[in-house]
mmCIF file of C-alpha atoms in Angstrom:
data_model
loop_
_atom_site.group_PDB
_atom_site.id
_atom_site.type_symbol
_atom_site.label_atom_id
_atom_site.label_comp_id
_atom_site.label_asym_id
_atom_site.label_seq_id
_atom_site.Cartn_x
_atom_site.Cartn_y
_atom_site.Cartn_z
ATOM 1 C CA UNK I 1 -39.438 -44.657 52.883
ATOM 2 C CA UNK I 2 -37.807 -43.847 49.654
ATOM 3 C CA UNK I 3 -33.686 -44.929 48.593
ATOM 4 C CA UNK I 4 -31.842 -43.806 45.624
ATOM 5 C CA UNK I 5 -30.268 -45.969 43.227
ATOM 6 C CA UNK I 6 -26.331 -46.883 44.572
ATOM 7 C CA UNK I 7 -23.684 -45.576 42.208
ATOM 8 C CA UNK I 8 -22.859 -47.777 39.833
ATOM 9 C CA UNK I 9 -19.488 -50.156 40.884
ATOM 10 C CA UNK I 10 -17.607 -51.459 37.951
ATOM 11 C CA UNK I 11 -16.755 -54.809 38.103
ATOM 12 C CA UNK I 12 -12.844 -54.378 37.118
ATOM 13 C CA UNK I 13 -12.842 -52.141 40.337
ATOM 14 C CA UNK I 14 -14.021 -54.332 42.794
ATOM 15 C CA UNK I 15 -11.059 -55.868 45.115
ATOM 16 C CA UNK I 16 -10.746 -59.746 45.266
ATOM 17 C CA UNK I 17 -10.408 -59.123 49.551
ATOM 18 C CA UNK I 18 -13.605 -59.288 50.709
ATOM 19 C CA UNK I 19 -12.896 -56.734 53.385
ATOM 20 C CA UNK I 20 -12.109 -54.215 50.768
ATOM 21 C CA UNK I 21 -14.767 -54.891 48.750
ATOM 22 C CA UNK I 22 -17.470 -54.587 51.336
ATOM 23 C CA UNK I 23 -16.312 -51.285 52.450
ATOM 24 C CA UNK I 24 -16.385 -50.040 48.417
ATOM 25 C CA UNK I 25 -19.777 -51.330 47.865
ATOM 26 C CA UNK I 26 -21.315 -49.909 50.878
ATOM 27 C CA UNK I 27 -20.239 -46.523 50.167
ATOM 28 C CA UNK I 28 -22.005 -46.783 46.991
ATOM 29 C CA UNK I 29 -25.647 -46.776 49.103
ATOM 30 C CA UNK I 30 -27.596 -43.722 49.517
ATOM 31 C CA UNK I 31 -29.296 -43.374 52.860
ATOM 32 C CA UNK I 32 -32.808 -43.933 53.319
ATOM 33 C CA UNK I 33 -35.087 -41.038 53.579
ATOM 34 C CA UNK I 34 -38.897 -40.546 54.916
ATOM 35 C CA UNK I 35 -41.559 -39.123 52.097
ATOM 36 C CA UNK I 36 -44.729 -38.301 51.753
ATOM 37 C CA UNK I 37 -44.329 -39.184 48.535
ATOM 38 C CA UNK I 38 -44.101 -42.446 47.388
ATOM 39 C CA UNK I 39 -41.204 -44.034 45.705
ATOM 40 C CA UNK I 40 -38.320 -46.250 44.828
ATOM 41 C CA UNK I 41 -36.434 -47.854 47.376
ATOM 42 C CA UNK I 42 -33.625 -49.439 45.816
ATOM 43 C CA UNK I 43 -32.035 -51.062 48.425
ATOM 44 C CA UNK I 44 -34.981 -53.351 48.651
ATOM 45 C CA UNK I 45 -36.005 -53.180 44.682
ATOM 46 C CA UNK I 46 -39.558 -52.194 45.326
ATOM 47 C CA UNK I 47 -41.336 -49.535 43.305
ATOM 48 C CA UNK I 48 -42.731 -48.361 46.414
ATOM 49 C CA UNK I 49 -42.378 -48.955 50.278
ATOM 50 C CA UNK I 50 -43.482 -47.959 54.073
ATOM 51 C CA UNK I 51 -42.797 -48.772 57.217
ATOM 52 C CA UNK I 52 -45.665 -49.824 59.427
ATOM 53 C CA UNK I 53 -44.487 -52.757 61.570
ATOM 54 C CA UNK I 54 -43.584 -51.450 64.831
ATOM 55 C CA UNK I 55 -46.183 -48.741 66.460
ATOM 56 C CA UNK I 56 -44.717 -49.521 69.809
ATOM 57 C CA UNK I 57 -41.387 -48.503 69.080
ATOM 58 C CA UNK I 58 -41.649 -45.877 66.319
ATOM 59 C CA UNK I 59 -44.091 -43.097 66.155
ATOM 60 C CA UNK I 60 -44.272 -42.623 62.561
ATOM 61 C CA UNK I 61 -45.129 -46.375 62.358
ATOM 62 C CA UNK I 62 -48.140 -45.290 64.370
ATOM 63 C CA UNK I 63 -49.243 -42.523 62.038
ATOM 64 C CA UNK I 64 -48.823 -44.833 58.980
ATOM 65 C CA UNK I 65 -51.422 -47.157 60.260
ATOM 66 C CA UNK I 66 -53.890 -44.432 61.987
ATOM 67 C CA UNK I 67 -53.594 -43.149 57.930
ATOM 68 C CA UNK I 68 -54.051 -46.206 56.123
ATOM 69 C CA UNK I 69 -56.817 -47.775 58.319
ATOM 70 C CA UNK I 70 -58.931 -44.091 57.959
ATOM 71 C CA UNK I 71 -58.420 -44.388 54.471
ATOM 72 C CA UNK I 72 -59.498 -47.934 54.383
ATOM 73 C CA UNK I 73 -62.661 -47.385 56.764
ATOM 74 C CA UNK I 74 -63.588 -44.509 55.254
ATOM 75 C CA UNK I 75 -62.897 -42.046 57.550
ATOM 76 C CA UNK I 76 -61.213 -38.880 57.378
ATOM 77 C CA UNK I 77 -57.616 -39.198 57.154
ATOM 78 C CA UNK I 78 -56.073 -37.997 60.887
ATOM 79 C CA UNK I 79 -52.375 -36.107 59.479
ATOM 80 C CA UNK I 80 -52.839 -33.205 57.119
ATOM 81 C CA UNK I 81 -49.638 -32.587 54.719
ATOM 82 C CA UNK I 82 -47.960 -29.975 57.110
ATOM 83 C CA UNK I 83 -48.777 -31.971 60.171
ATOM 84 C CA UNK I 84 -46.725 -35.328 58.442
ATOM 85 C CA UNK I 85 -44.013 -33.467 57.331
ATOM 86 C CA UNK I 86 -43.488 -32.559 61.250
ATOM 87 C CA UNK I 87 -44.024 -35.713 62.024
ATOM 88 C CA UNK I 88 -41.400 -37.226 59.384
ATOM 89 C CA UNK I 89 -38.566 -34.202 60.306
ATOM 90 C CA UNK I 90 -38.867 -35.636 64.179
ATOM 91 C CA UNK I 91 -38.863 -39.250 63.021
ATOM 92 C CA UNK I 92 -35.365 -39.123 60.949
ATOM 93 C CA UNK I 93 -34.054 -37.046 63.602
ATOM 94 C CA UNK I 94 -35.127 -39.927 66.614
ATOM 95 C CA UNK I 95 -33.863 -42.513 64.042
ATOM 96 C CA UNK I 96 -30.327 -41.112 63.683
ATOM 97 C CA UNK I 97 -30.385 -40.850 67.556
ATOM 98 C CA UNK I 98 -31.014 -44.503 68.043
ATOM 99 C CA UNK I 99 -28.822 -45.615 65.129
ATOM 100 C CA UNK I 100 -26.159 -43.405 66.619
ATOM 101 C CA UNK I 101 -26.679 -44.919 70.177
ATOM 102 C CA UNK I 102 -27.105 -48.568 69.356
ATOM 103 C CA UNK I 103 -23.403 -47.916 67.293
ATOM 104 C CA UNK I 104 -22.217 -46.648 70.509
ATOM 105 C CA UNK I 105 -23.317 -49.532 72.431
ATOM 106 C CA UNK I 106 -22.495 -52.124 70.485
ATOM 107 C CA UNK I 107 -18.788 -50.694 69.968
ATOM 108 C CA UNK I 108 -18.501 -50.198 74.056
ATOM 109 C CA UNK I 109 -19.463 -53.880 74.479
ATOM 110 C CA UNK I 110 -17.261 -55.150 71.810
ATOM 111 C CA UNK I 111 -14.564 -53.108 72.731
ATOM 112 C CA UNK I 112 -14.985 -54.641 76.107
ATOM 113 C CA UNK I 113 -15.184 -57.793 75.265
ATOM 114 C CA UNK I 114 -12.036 -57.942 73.496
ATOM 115 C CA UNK I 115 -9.927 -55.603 76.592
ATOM 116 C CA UNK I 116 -11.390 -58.719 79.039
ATOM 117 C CA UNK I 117 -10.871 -61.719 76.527
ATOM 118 C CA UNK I 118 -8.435 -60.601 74.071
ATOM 119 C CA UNK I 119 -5.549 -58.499 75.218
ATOM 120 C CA UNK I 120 -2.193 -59.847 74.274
ATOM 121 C CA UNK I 121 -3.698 -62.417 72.042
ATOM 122 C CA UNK I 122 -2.259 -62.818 68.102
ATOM 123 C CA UNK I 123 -5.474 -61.134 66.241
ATOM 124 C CA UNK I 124 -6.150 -61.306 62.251
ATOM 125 C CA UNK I 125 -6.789 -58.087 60.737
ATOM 126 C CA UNK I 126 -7.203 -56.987 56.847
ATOM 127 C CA UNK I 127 -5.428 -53.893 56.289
ATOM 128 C CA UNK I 128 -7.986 -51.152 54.622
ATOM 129 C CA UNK I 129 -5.986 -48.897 53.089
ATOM 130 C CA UNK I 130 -2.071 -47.075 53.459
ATOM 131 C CA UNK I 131 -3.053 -45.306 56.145
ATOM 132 C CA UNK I 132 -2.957 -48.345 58.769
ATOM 133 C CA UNK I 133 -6.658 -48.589 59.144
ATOM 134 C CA UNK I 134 -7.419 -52.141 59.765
ATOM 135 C CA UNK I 135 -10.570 -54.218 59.864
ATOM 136 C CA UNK I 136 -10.333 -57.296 62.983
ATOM 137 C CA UNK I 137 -10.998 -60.173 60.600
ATOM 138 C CA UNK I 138 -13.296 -61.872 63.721
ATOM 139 C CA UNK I 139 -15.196 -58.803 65.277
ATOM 140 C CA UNK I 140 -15.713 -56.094 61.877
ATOM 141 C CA UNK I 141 -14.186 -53.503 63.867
ATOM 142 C CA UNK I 142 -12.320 -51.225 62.307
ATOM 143 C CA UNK I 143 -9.023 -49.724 64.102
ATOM 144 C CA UNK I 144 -5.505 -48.244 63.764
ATOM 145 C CA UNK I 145 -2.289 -49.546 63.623
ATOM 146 C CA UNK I 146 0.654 -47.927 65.184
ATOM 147 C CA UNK I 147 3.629 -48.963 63.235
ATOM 148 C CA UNK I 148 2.656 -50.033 59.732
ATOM 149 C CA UNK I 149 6.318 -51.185 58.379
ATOM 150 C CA UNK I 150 5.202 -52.267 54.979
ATOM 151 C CA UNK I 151 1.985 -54.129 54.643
ATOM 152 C CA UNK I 152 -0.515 -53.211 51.088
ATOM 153 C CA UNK I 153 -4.135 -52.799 51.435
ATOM 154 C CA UNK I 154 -6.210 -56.193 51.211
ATOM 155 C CA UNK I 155 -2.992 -57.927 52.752
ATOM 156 C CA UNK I 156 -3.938 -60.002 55.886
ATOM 157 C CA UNK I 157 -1.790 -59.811 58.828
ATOM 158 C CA UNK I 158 -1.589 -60.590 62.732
ATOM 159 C CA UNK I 159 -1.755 -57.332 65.475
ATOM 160 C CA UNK I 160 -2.292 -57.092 69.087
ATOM 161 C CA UNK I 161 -3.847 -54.797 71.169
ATOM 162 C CA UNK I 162 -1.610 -51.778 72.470
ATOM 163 C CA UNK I 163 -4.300 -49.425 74.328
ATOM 164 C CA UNK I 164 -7.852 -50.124 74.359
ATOM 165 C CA UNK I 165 -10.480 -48.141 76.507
ATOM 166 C CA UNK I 166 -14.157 -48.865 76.031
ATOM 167 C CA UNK I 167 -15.545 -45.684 77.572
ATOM 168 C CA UNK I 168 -13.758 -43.647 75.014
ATOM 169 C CA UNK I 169 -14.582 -45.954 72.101
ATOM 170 C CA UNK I 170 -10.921 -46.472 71.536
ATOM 171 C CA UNK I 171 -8.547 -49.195 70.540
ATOM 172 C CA UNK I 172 -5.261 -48.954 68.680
ATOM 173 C CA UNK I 173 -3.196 -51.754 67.489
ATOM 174 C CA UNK I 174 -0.049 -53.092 67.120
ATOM 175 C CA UNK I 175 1.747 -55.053 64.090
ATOM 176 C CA UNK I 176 3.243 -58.580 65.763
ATOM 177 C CA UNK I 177 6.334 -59.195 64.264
#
């Protein structure tokens, strides 16, 4: 598993909100990839990394041990080149499945936490940008709000809920006054 050096974030450019910058320094991270090759992972600062903990769960886990313990035994090694790269093109593909899933779920759940618990309640969000994207100070959910009036990126202020529905993965807020 292999990650690219970040782009570099000057220091003058990074906002004194945390909210804000969070959300600039993570969009300075490349993704992770699967090679055959090995190779830098910045994210972790190692010169060279794989992932072999979980053979249970993830298949090319599996395949990284059946390699290393032929090569360590002395027998011949069970993956050709052609057969790994297969093997790797399936694994990110599964991976972005699950990520994309367990995003899903955890949003629905969230979400429905705060239509049971929080609906009409005072709520502190940090507003992201001029648009009226907000981030729930409490929950790191990230959401809409209707009527902006005049509130500046990084500025903290109170909404409440105006629709929400879980199923659809949608909330959308309100400015209290």
């Amino acid at each position: 598993r292999t990650q690219e050096p970040r782009e570099a974030l000057a220091i003058e450019d990074t906002p004194a909100v945390e909210a804000l910058a969070f959300e600039r320094l993570r969009k300075t991270f490349k993704r992770s990839r699967l090679s055959l090759t090995p190779g830098l992972h910045s994210g972790l600062g190692l010169s060279a990394y794989t992932q072999a903990s979980s053979p249970i769960r993830r298949y090319a886990d599996l395949v990284t041990q059946r390699q290393f313990t032929a090569m360590l035994s002395g027998a011949p090694i069970p993956y050709g080149r052609e057969e790994l790269l297969q093997i790797l093109a399936g694994a990110e593909k599964s991976e972005q499945e699950i990520r994309s899933i367990e995003d899903r779920s955890t949003n629905y759940w969230l979400l429905e936490y705060l239509s049971r618990y929080k609906k009409g309640q005072a709520l502190s969000a940090v507003v992201l940008d001029s648009k009226g994207n907000v981030e729930l100070e409490d929950y790191y959910l990230r959401a809409k709000v209707t009527s902006t009036g005049k509130i500046e990126p990084g500025q903290t202020i109170s909404v409440q809920i105006e629709t929400i529905d879980p199923a659809k993965s949608e909330i959308r807020l309100r400015l209290v006054q």
